[in-house]
Tab-separated table of C-alpha atoms and ligand atoms in Angstrom:
chain	number	residue	atom	x	y	z
V	1	MET	CA	139.538	103.931	93.373
V	2	PRO	CA	137.778	103.606	96.291
V	3	VAL	CA	134.108	102.496	95.485
V	4	ALA	CA	131.186	104.498	97.803
V	5	GLU	CA	127.800	104.410	98.484
V	6	ILE	CA	126.257	107.528	97.322
V	7	GLY	CA	125.151	107.678	100.844
V	8	ARG	CA	128.147	107.984	102.350
V	9	VAL	CA	129.783	110.151	99.494
V	10	ALA	CA	129.974	113.443	102.451
V	11	GLU	CA	133.111	110.930	103.760
V	12	PHE	CA	134.984	111.560	100.075
V	13	VAL	CA	134.245	114.979	99.849
V	14	GLY	CA	137.502	117.039	98.118
V	15	GLY	CA	138.674	113.641	96.770
V	16	GLU	CA	138.064	111.205	94.179
V	17	VAL	CA	135.836	108.031	94.178
V	18	THR	CA	133.841	105.288	92.194
V	19	ILE	CA	130.015	105.090	92.081
V	20	ARG	CA	127.739	102.385	90.569
V	21	GLY	CA	124.189	102.962	90.035
V	22	TRP	CA	121.607	103.453	87.801
V	23	LEU	CA	120.736	106.583	85.467
V	24	TYR	CA	117.300	108.139	87.100
V	25	ASN	CA	117.214	111.403	85.448
V	26	LYS	CA	119.879	113.206	82.633
V	27	ARG	CA	119.154	116.817	81.469
V	28	SER	CA	122.006	118.718	79.293
V	29	SER	CA	122.748	122.459	79.595
V	30	GLY	CA	125.213	123.096	76.218
V	31	LYS	CA	128.193	121.460	76.407
V	32	LEU	CA	127.732	120.234	79.848
V	33	LEU	CA	125.117	116.695	80.909
V	34	PHE	CA	123.846	116.799	84.263
V	35	LEU	CA	123.212	112.763	85.320
V	36	LEU	CA	121.142	112.036	88.499
V	37	VAL	CA	122.591	108.385	89.120
V	38	ARG	CA	121.166	106.451	92.443
V	39	ASP	CA	122.156	103.419	93.922
V	40	GLY	CA	119.832	102.865	96.364
V	41	THR	CA	121.623	104.663	99.350
V	42	GLY	CA	120.851	108.040	97.393
V	43	VAL	CA	121.179	110.070	94.418
V	44	ILE	CA	124.065	112.115	93.074
V	45	GLN	CA	124.511	114.955	90.410
V	46	ALA	CA	127.119	113.662	88.098
V	47	LEU	CA	128.185	116.737	86.056
V	48	VAL	CA	130.062	115.509	82.342
V	49	SER	CA	131.738	117.914	80.518
V	50	LEU	CA	134.133	117.620	77.081
V	51	ALA	CA	137.015	118.701	79.495
V	52	ASP	CA	136.846	116.708	82.207
V	53	ALA	CA	135.683	113.260	80.503
V	54	GLY	CA	136.830	113.333	77.251
V	55	GLU	CA	135.464	112.396	74.735
V	56	GLU	CA	134.349	108.602	74.886
V	57	ALA	CA	132.865	109.559	78.069
V	58	PHE	CA	130.834	111.975	77.127
V	59	ALA	CA	129.416	109.793	74.119
V	60	ALA	CA	128.859	106.929	76.167
V	61	ALA	CA	127.275	109.601	78.965
V	62	ALA	CA	124.913	111.280	76.265
V	63	ALA	CA	123.935	107.579	74.783
V	64	LEU	CA	122.344	106.834	78.068
V	65	SER	CA	118.994	106.216	78.683
V	66	GLN	CA	116.642	106.134	82.045
V	67	GLU	CA	118.111	103.172	84.221
V	68	ALA	CA	120.944	102.393	81.999
V	69	SER	CA	123.191	101.052	84.383
V	70	LEU	CA	126.707	102.837	85.192
V	71	GLU	CA	129.828	102.795	86.620
V	72	ILE	CA	131.342	106.939	87.542
V	73	THR	CA	134.781	107.921	88.839
V	74	GLY	CA	135.302	111.522	89.682
V	75	ALA	CA	135.570	114.385	92.557
V	76	VAL	CA	133.602	114.909	94.689
V	77	ARG	CA	132.222	118.599	95.835
V	78	GLU	CA	129.629	119.487	98.433
V	79	ASP	CA	126.748	121.794	96.548
V	80	ARG	CA	123.965	122.999	97.925
V	81	ARG	CA	121.402	123.117	95.318
V	82	ALA	CA	121.914	119.840	93.580
V	83	PRO	CA	119.898	116.988	94.920
V	84	GLY	CA	121.504	114.937	97.578
V	85	GLY	CA	123.720	117.773	98.191
V	86	PHE	CA	126.912	116.971	96.496
V	87	GLU	CA	127.998	116.928	92.785
V	88	LEU	CA	131.157	114.749	90.872
V	89	THR	CA	132.491	115.891	88.117
V	90	VAL	CA	133.267	112.678	85.815
V	91	HIS	CA	136.805	111.660	85.423
V	92	SER	CA	135.382	108.380	83.308
V	93	LEU	CA	132.542	106.661	82.846
V	94	ARG	CA	131.668	102.991	81.765
V	95	PRO	CA	128.296	101.947	80.909
V	96	ILE	CA	127.403	98.262	82.188
V	97	GLY	CA	124.042	97.593	81.254
V	98	PRO	CA	121.864	99.272	78.386
V	99	SER	CA	117.883	100.157	79.487
V	100	GLU	CA	115.500	100.317	76.205
V	101	GLU	CA	112.857	102.377	76.678
V	102	TYR	CA	111.973	102.073	80.137
V	103	PRO	CA	108.254	101.328	80.509
V	104	ILE	CA	107.576	103.919	83.663
V	105	GLY	CA	108.094	107.935	83.426
V	106	PRO	CA	107.278	110.908	84.978
V	107	LYS	CA	103.586	110.841	83.819
V	108	GLU	CA	101.345	109.657	85.528
V	109	HIS	CA	100.837	105.877	85.501
V	110	GLY	CA	97.321	104.051	86.658
V	111	THR	CA	97.599	101.858	89.328
V	112	GLU	CA	97.110	98.404	87.563
V	113	PHE	CA	100.007	99.347	85.198
V	114	LEU	CA	102.249	100.170	88.066
V	115	MET	CA	101.324	96.940	89.859
V	116	ASP	CA	102.193	95.196	86.705
V	117	HIS	CA	105.357	96.872	86.659
V	118	ARG	CA	105.934	96.733	90.356
V	119	HIS	CA	109.546	94.856	89.840
V	120	LEU	CA	110.733	97.975	88.480
V	121	TRP	CA	108.597	100.003	90.437
V	122	LEU	CA	110.326	99.716	93.246
V	123	ARG	CA	112.930	101.892	92.062
V	124	SER	CA	110.824	104.815	92.229
V	125	SER	CA	111.870	107.663	94.951
V	126	ARG	CA	108.195	107.234	96.745
V	127	GLN	CA	108.442	103.478	97.015
V	128	HIS	CA	111.739	103.296	98.218
V	129	ALA	CA	110.468	105.902	100.613
V	130	ILE	CA	108.038	103.930	101.769
V	131	LEU	CA	110.007	100.582	101.795
V	132	ARG	CA	112.792	102.110	103.885
V	133	VAL	CA	109.898	103.177	106.195
V	134	ARG	CA	108.663	99.164	106.488
V	135	HIS	CA	112.890	98.245	107.278
V	136	GLU	CA	112.882	100.533	110.324
V	137	VAL	CA	109.669	99.316	111.593
V	138	ILE	CA	111.008	95.628	111.297
V	139	ARG	CA	113.888	96.664	113.236
V	140	ALA	CA	111.808	98.906	115.767
V	141	ILE	CA	109.501	95.626	115.905
V	142	ARG	CA	112.639	93.564	116.784
V	143	ASP	CA	114.806	95.529	119.214
V	144	PHE	CA	111.595	96.552	121.324
V	145	PHE	CA	111.060	92.751	121.935
V	146	ASN	CA	114.637	91.839	121.954
V	147	ASP	CA	115.530	94.818	124.231
V	148	ARG	CA	112.715	93.346	126.579
V	149	GLY	CA	113.508	89.573	126.804
V	150	PHE	CA	111.523	88.049	124.445
V	151	MET	CA	112.654	85.128	122.865
V	152	ASN	CA	111.812	85.157	119.156
V	153	ILE	CA	110.430	81.341	118.381
V	154	ASP	CA	109.219	81.372	114.494
V	155	SER	CA	106.130	79.562	114.113
V	156	PRO	CA	105.049	77.333	110.588
V	157	ILE	CA	104.055	78.652	107.782
V	158	LEU	CA	102.382	74.916	107.032
V	159	THR	CA	99.523	73.938	109.250
V	160	PRO	CA	97.238	71.541	109.939
V	161	ALA	CA	94.307	73.598	111.234
V	162	ALA	CA	92.819	77.069	111.427
V	163	CYS	CA	93.508	79.181	113.712
V	164	GLU	CA	91.641	82.438	113.397
V	165	GLY	CA	88.402	80.851	111.804
V	166	THR	CA	87.893	78.614	108.908
V	167	SER	CA	86.626	80.759	106.330
V	168	THR	CA	90.078	82.362	104.931
V	169	LEU	CA	92.416	79.506	104.924
V	170	PHE	CA	94.687	78.707	102.367
V	171	GLU	CA	94.305	75.119	101.594
V	172	THR	CA	97.109	73.075	100.336
V	173	ASP	CA	98.449	69.859	99.494
V	174	TYR	CA	100.608	67.910	102.029
V	175	PHE	CA	102.040	64.614	100.664
V	176	GLY	CA	98.392	63.379	100.734
V	177	GLU	CA	96.964	65.275	103.377
V	178	LYS	CA	95.483	68.816	103.683
V	179	ALA	CA	97.030	71.388	105.015
V	180	TYR	CA	96.784	75.256	105.060
V	181	LEU	CA	98.602	77.987	105.169
V	182	THR	CA	99.439	79.689	108.565
V	183	GLN	CA	96.389	82.365	109.494
V	184	SER	CA	98.860	83.506	112.890
V	185	GLY	CA	101.847	81.694	115.126
V	186	GLN	CA	99.416	82.732	117.834
V	187	LEU	CA	98.726	78.724	118.917
V	188	TYR	CA	102.434	77.670	118.256
V	189	ASN	CA	103.123	80.812	120.127
V	190	GLU	CA	101.124	79.411	123.058
V	191	ALA	CA	103.372	76.351	123.558
V	192	ALA	CA	106.809	78.851	122.889
V	193	ALA	CA	104.874	81.597	125.823
V	194	MET	CA	104.814	77.993	128.340
V	195	ALA	CA	107.861	77.078	127.540
V	196	PHE	CA	110.175	80.465	127.617
V	197	GLY	CA	107.379	82.460	129.263
V	198	LYS	CA	107.856	85.474	127.339
V	199	VAL	CA	107.976	84.988	122.989
V	200	TYR	CA	107.453	86.419	119.748
V	201	CYS	CA	106.949	85.189	115.945
V	202	PHE	CA	107.533	87.333	113.328
V	203	GLY	CA	106.586	86.181	109.378
V	204	PRO	CA	104.173	85.962	106.871
V	205	THR	CA	100.647	85.076	107.543
V	206	PHE	CA	98.112	84.238	105.130
V	207	ARG	CA	94.542	85.016	104.805
V	208	ALA	CA	92.243	83.847	101.543
V	209	GLU	CA	89.926	87.663	101.979
V	210	LYS	CA	87.902	87.892	99.699
V	211	SER	CA	87.721	91.921	100.571
V	212	LYS	CA	88.844	94.093	98.224
V	213	THR	CA	89.433	96.950	100.709
V	214	ARG	CA	92.586	98.893	101.068
V	215	ARG	CA	93.873	97.201	103.913
V	216	HIS	CA	93.957	93.787	103.119
V	217	LEU	CA	96.538	91.815	101.455
V	218	THR	CA	96.276	87.883	101.242
V	219	GLU	CA	99.591	87.629	102.238
V	220	PHE	CA	100.732	89.819	105.127
V	221	TRP	CA	103.428	90.239	108.206
V	222	MET	CA	102.548	89.868	111.528
V	223	VAL	CA	104.134	90.238	114.656
V	224	GLU	CA	102.827	87.769	117.691
V	225	PRO	CA	103.931	88.117	121.022
V	226	GLU	CA	103.027	86.085	124.052
V	227	MET	CA	103.455	86.109	127.023
V	228	ALA	CA	102.804	83.657	130.309
V	229	PHE	CA	101.210	84.932	133.458
V	230	ALA	CA	100.189	88.144	131.704
V	231	ASP	CA	96.473	89.149	131.625
V	232	LEU	CA	94.308	91.539	129.128
V	233	ASP	CA	95.367	94.762	130.465
V	234	ASP	CA	99.218	93.255	130.377
V	235	ALA	CA	98.506	92.727	126.529
V	236	MET	CA	97.313	96.348	126.095
V	237	GLU	CA	100.651	97.709	128.268
V	238	LEU	CA	102.261	95.884	125.897
V	239	ALA	CA	100.809	96.857	122.602
V	240	GLU	CA	100.426	100.566	123.310
V	241	GLY	CA	104.565	100.579	124.389
V	242	LEU	CA	105.158	98.699	120.798
V	243	THR	CA	103.227	101.239	119.120
V	244	VAL	CA	104.805	104.345	120.644
V	245	PHE	CA	107.915	102.893	120.278
V	246	ILE	CA	107.721	102.345	116.289
V	247	VAL	CA	106.431	105.837	116.103
V	248	GLU	CA	109.071	107.219	117.713
V	249	ARG	CA	111.835	105.634	115.822
V	250	VAL	CA	110.736	106.190	112.472
V	251	LEU	CA	110.306	109.819	113.552
V	252	GLU	CA	113.515	109.657	114.890
V	253	ARG	CA	115.334	108.018	112.003
V	254	ARG	CA	113.302	108.271	108.750
V	255	ARG	CA	112.092	112.089	108.866
V	256	ALA	CA	113.071	112.411	105.503
V	257	ASP	CA	110.929	109.427	103.918
V	258	LEU	CA	108.071	111.296	106.036
V	259	ALA	CA	108.427	114.390	104.327
V	260	LEU	CA	108.862	112.928	100.800
V	261	LEU	CA	105.631	111.048	101.648
V	262	GLU	CA	103.929	114.141	102.288
V	263	ARG	CA	103.154	112.890	105.986
V	264	ASP	CA	101.602	115.471	108.356
V	265	LEU	CA	104.100	114.571	111.592
V	266	THR	CA	101.579	116.195	113.715
V	267	ARG	CA	99.995	113.449	113.762
V	268	LEU	CA	102.423	111.277	114.541
V	269	GLU	CA	103.743	113.361	117.367
V	270	ALA	CA	100.255	112.805	119.044
V	271	VAL	CA	101.154	109.629	119.181
V	272	ARG	CA	101.889	109.138	123.510
V	273	PRO	CA	100.196	107.278	125.998
V	274	PRO	CA	98.578	106.460	127.522
V	275	PHE	CA	95.899	105.015	124.676
V	276	PRO	CA	92.331	105.786	125.710
V	277	ARG	CA	91.153	102.481	126.647
V	278	ILE	CA	87.286	102.129	125.525
V	279	SER	CA	85.119	98.552	126.114
V	280	TYR	CA	83.157	97.190	122.982
V	281	THR	CA	79.832	98.386	124.962
V	282	ASP	CA	81.170	101.578	124.982
V	283	ALA	CA	82.212	101.857	121.727
V	284	VAL	CA	78.548	100.625	120.521
V	285	GLU	CA	77.204	103.765	122.588
V	286	ARG	CA	79.873	106.447	121.223
V	287	LEU	CA	78.643	104.887	117.759
V	288	LYS	CA	75.178	105.516	118.315
V	289	ALA	CA	75.876	108.855	120.317
V	290	ALA	CA	76.861	110.054	117.009
V	291	GLY	CA	74.532	109.402	114.436
V	292	HIS	CA	75.591	105.831	113.208
V	293	PRO	CA	73.514	102.550	113.122
V	294	PHE	CA	74.604	99.655	115.069
V	295	GLU	CA	73.348	96.981	117.104
V	296	TRP	CA	75.071	95.476	120.172
V	297	GLY	CA	76.889	91.835	118.634
V	298	GLY	CA	77.832	93.147	115.708
V	299	ASP	CA	81.547	93.245	114.491
V	300	PHE	CA	82.731	96.502	113.399
V	301	GLY	CA	83.516	97.327	110.025
V	302	ALA	CA	86.079	99.765	108.488
V	303	PRO	CA	82.879	102.656	108.674
V	304	ASP	CA	82.239	101.798	112.069
V	305	GLU	CA	86.078	101.771	112.994
V	306	THR	CA	86.267	104.943	111.284
V	307	VAL	CA	83.577	107.192	113.055
V	308	LEU	CA	85.336	105.754	116.193
V	309	ALA	CA	88.714	107.253	115.492
V	310	GLU	CA	87.399	110.492	114.446
V	311	GLN	CA	86.496	110.832	118.626
V	312	PHE	CA	90.618	110.110	119.634
V	313	ASP	CA	93.720	111.653	118.131
V	314	ARG	CA	96.145	108.463	119.023
V	315	PRO	CA	95.596	105.125	118.423
V	316	PHE	CA	92.755	103.572	121.348
V	317	PHE	CA	91.859	99.855	122.608
V	318	VAL	CA	88.357	98.438	122.363
V	319	HIS	CA	88.848	95.752	124.459
V	320	ARG	CA	85.779	93.309	125.310
V	321	PHE	CA	84.123	92.164	122.317
V	322	PRO	CA	81.145	89.717	122.432
V	323	ALA	CA	82.657	86.600	122.465
V	324	ALA	CA	80.261	85.333	119.554
V	325	VAL	CA	81.946	87.145	117.131
V	326	LYS	CA	85.683	86.192	117.731
V	327	ALA	CA	87.845	83.519	117.843
V	328	PHE	CA	87.188	80.291	119.780
V	329	TYR	CA	90.147	80.376	122.126
V	330	MET	CA	89.457	83.787	123.493
V	331	LYS	CA	88.976	83.615	127.753
V	332	ARG	CA	85.411	85.087	128.655
V	333	ASP	CA	85.213	88.060	130.757
V	334	SER	CA	84.855	86.581	134.582
V	335	GLN	CA	81.904	89.703	135.398
V	336	ASP	CA	79.762	88.776	131.975
V	337	GLY	CA	79.646	85.397	130.012
V	338	ARG	CA	78.625	87.401	126.812
V	339	LEU	CA	82.022	89.170	126.281
V	340	ALA	CA	85.625	88.030	125.268
V	341	LEU	CA	88.595	89.702	126.985
V	342	GLY	CA	90.250	90.744	123.311
V	343	ALA	CA	91.309	93.806	122.657
V	344	ASP	CA	91.795	95.874	119.408
V	345	LEU	CA	94.020	98.542	118.684
V	346	LEU	CA	92.500	101.387	116.464
V	347	ALA	CA	94.808	103.688	114.663
V	348	PRO	CA	93.364	107.109	113.948
V	349	GLU	CA	92.793	109.073	110.314
V	350	GLY	CA	90.607	106.292	109.347
V	351	TYR	CA	93.626	103.525	109.112
V	352	GLY	CA	91.938	100.432	111.335
V	353	GLU	CA	92.599	97.891	113.064
V	354	ILE	CA	96.221	97.598	113.285
V	355	ILE	CA	96.801	95.329	116.743
V	356	GLY	CA	94.098	92.234	117.879
V	357	GLY	CA	94.544	89.886	120.939
V	358	GLY	CA	93.886	89.492	124.376
V	359	GLN	CA	93.653	87.411	127.002
V	360	ARG	CA	93.734	82.744	125.768
V	361	GLU	CA	91.038	80.505	127.625
V	362	ASP	CA	93.501	78.345	130.394
V	363	ASP	CA	91.060	76.534	131.613
V	364	LEU	CA	90.969	72.559	129.819
V	365	ALA	CA	87.024	72.112	130.274
V	366	THR	CA	86.173	75.644	128.932
V	367	LEU	CA	88.435	75.699	126.049
V	368	GLU	CA	87.027	72.133	125.161
V	369	ARG	CA	83.852	73.876	124.467
V	370	CYS	CA	84.792	76.636	122.574
V	371	ILE	CA	86.493	74.602	119.983
V	372	GLU	CA	83.116	72.094	119.916
V	373	GLU	CA	81.123	75.055	119.942
V	374	HIS	CA	83.090	76.469	116.868
V	375	ALA	CA	82.669	72.872	115.167
V	376	LEU	CA	86.653	72.929	114.995
V	377	PRO	CA	87.959	69.434	114.236
V	378	ARG	CA	88.982	68.382	118.021
V	379	SER	CA	91.996	65.783	117.030
V	380	ALA	CA	93.799	68.567	115.638
V	381	PHE	CA	93.746	70.473	118.835
V	382	GLU	CA	94.858	68.107	121.210
V	383	TRP	CA	98.225	69.200	121.019
V	384	TYR	CA	96.921	73.007	121.990
V	385	LEU	CA	94.689	71.187	124.713
V	386	ASP	CA	97.906	69.875	126.355
V	387	LEU	CA	99.095	73.102	127.289
V	388	ARG	CA	96.037	73.501	129.509
V	389	ARG	CA	96.562	69.778	130.737
V	390	TYR	CA	100.367	70.736	131.768
V	391	GLY	CA	100.951	73.433	134.065
V	392	SER	CA	97.927	75.898	132.603
V	393	VAL	CA	98.540	79.504	133.388
V	394	PRO	CA	96.897	82.766	132.445
V	395	HIS	CA	98.448	84.495	129.453
V	396	SER	CA	98.343	86.891	126.816
V	397	GLY	CA	99.355	88.157	123.320
V	398	PHE	CA	98.366	90.313	120.249
V	399	GLY	CA	99.495	90.382	116.457
V	400	MET	CA	100.376	93.502	114.787
V	401	GLY	CA	99.862	93.365	111.262
V	402	LEU	CA	102.887	95.162	109.168
V	403	GLU	CA	101.332	96.476	106.269
V	404	ARG	CA	98.791	97.814	108.364
V	405	THR	CA	101.243	99.877	110.505
V	406	VAL	CA	103.629	100.794	107.882
V	407	ALA	CA	100.483	102.318	106.297
V	408	TRP	CA	99.516	104.622	108.762
V	409	VAL	CA	102.517	105.494	109.911
V	410	CYS	CA	103.523	106.262	106.196
V	411	GLY	CA	100.007	108.246	106.061
V	412	ILE	CA	99.388	106.610	102.681
V	413	GLU	CA	96.170	105.232	101.057
V	414	HIS	CA	96.491	101.768	100.448
V	415	VAL	CA	98.847	98.882	102.183
V	416	ARG	CA	99.437	97.838	98.858
V	417	GLU	CA	102.233	99.945	98.532
V	418	THR	CA	103.857	98.656	102.319
V	419	ILE	CA	105.298	95.299	100.561
V	420	PRO	CA	107.866	94.921	98.112
V	421	PHE	CA	105.729	92.750	96.068
V	422	PRO	CA	101.901	92.408	97.580
V	423	ARG	CA	99.491	89.694	97.084
V	424	LEU	CA	95.953	90.753	96.358
V	425	LEU	CA	92.401	89.220	95.627
V	426	ASN	CA	93.397	89.322	92.321
V	427	ARG	CA	97.033	89.758	92.015
V	428	ILE	CA	99.624	87.065	92.577
V	429	THR	CA	102.413	88.912	89.861
V	430	PRO	CA	105.104	90.019	89.433
X	1	4AD	O1	93.381	90.347	114.313
X	1	4AD	P1	94.008	89.179	113.844
X	1	4AD	O2	92.851	88.510	113.185
X	1	4AD	O3	94.639	88.453	114.996
X	1	4AD	C1	95.211	87.013	115.149
X	1	4AD	O4	95.312	86.941	113.845
X	1	4AD	C2	95.449	86.610	116.438
X	1	4AD	N1	95.733	85.013	116.514
X	1	4AD	C3	96.964	87.581	117.020
X	1	4AD	C4	97.604	87.280	118.186
X	1	4AD	O5	97.100	87.259	119.067
X	1	4AD	N2	98.436	86.410	117.886
X	1	4AD	O6	95.149	89.790	113.514
X	1	4AD	C5	95.864	90.694	113.357
X	1	4AD	C6	96.489	91.667	113.003
X	1	4AD	C7	94.987	92.980	112.543
X	1	4AD	O7	94.933	93.692	113.630
X	1	4AD	C8	95.733	93.791	111.306
X	1	4AD	O8	96.544	94.513	111.930
X	1	4AD	C9	96.481	92.382	110.383
X	1	4AD	O9	96.776	91.418	111.448
X	1	4AD	N3	95.428	92.083	109.420
X	1	4AD	C10	96.277	92.263	108.123
X	1	4AD	N4	96.666	93.126	107.539
X	1	4AD	C11	96.762	92.922	106.175
X	1	4AD	N5	96.059	92.012	105.369
X	1	4AD	C12	94.788	90.905	106.271
X	1	4AD	N6	94.036	90.305	105.520
X	1	4AD	C13	94.589	90.848	107.155
X	1	4AD	N7	93.934	90.628	108.724
X	1	4AD	C14	94.807	91.066	109.498
X	2	MG	MG1	91.449	91.190	114.413
């Protein structure tokens, strides 16, 4: 008997097939049992009757409880009224693993309870929809860069120094020396861009963020492209292209998941180029004009970003921040030395910053001064300075946070549901 994934059961209509999965739900109606079986690719309704299945299989089906695993064989029919659109008339049934008192049921569970049972919560339909969107976003990201001539050069996770400032480093012991989990692959990416021209890295990054917000994880995934011979505008153009590509791809391939999440599609359909580009100084003026107090010189917090985002129907860039609030590697604006050539992409609907990046300082003496001003250990950055000693060129790049992007695309409240096993300020289990 052919074994089929439920997602491909349409190919077997009119024939017999074997399905392996888990019991999602069960109800009975007179002498019939309706099993809802899931296998990760879909859900199918399986009809068990004494006449078709025989006494033993019928009794086994009646004894199944939620999330028990099983194998069923039967005839496939199309049935528009059945969940998933197909029905299987069961001829034989084999229980595999029992499941006693499965802790997650249809009733309301609190978030902490669900997070404690994340290993089981992953089986529910909402989590499926979100993680399928995540999977699609990852694929879209890789396709986007691979199709545009970017080399994938992954950066190390264990590193000897900070990239994004020292306050959020996770420290570990490296054979008697201090090492840190990477906050960003950027510095290594810059070396790779000098070797290959256009590169990207895509992996987990770590920040000991003390913030307990709906946007912060301590372990999150970031895709970081870096381009030689590129300026701030080139970085913004690439970020815009990537964002549009991701949203289009999810709209094209994951509509059913977005529907399950009750995502307002008109908000995603509005994500078209060009994205507005406003300077930091302009953004501060906009905040003040909106009656939202803000002093020039500070970094934007979530409430500031939300006020700004209300003014746009699509993602928008804020560029040229005060250098004092940005990382050491940012190139100064030649028009105004107080400013750094950085840009953030803010998502609409209050999702805040999903991309941060810009043009890097390519002048050796200036970069040496910046390292000193930020009180960073010079010796750890000697290799990075080499990139300015040997054929330095203007170069730019950015980092896109995967989980924030997925949360925005899905329209969900918190990033904790966008990663299989979230790491948060107060949580490292399961
Ligand atoms: O703006 P960030 O800190 O930029 C960098 O790390 C640059 N070195 C990247 C580069 O230019 N190559 O972080 C980039 C993005 C943010 O816009 C946000 O989407 C995400 O990473 N991010 C987080 N996501 C979840 N939890 C956190 N704690 C995050 N911190 C940053
Ligand atoms: Mg940032």
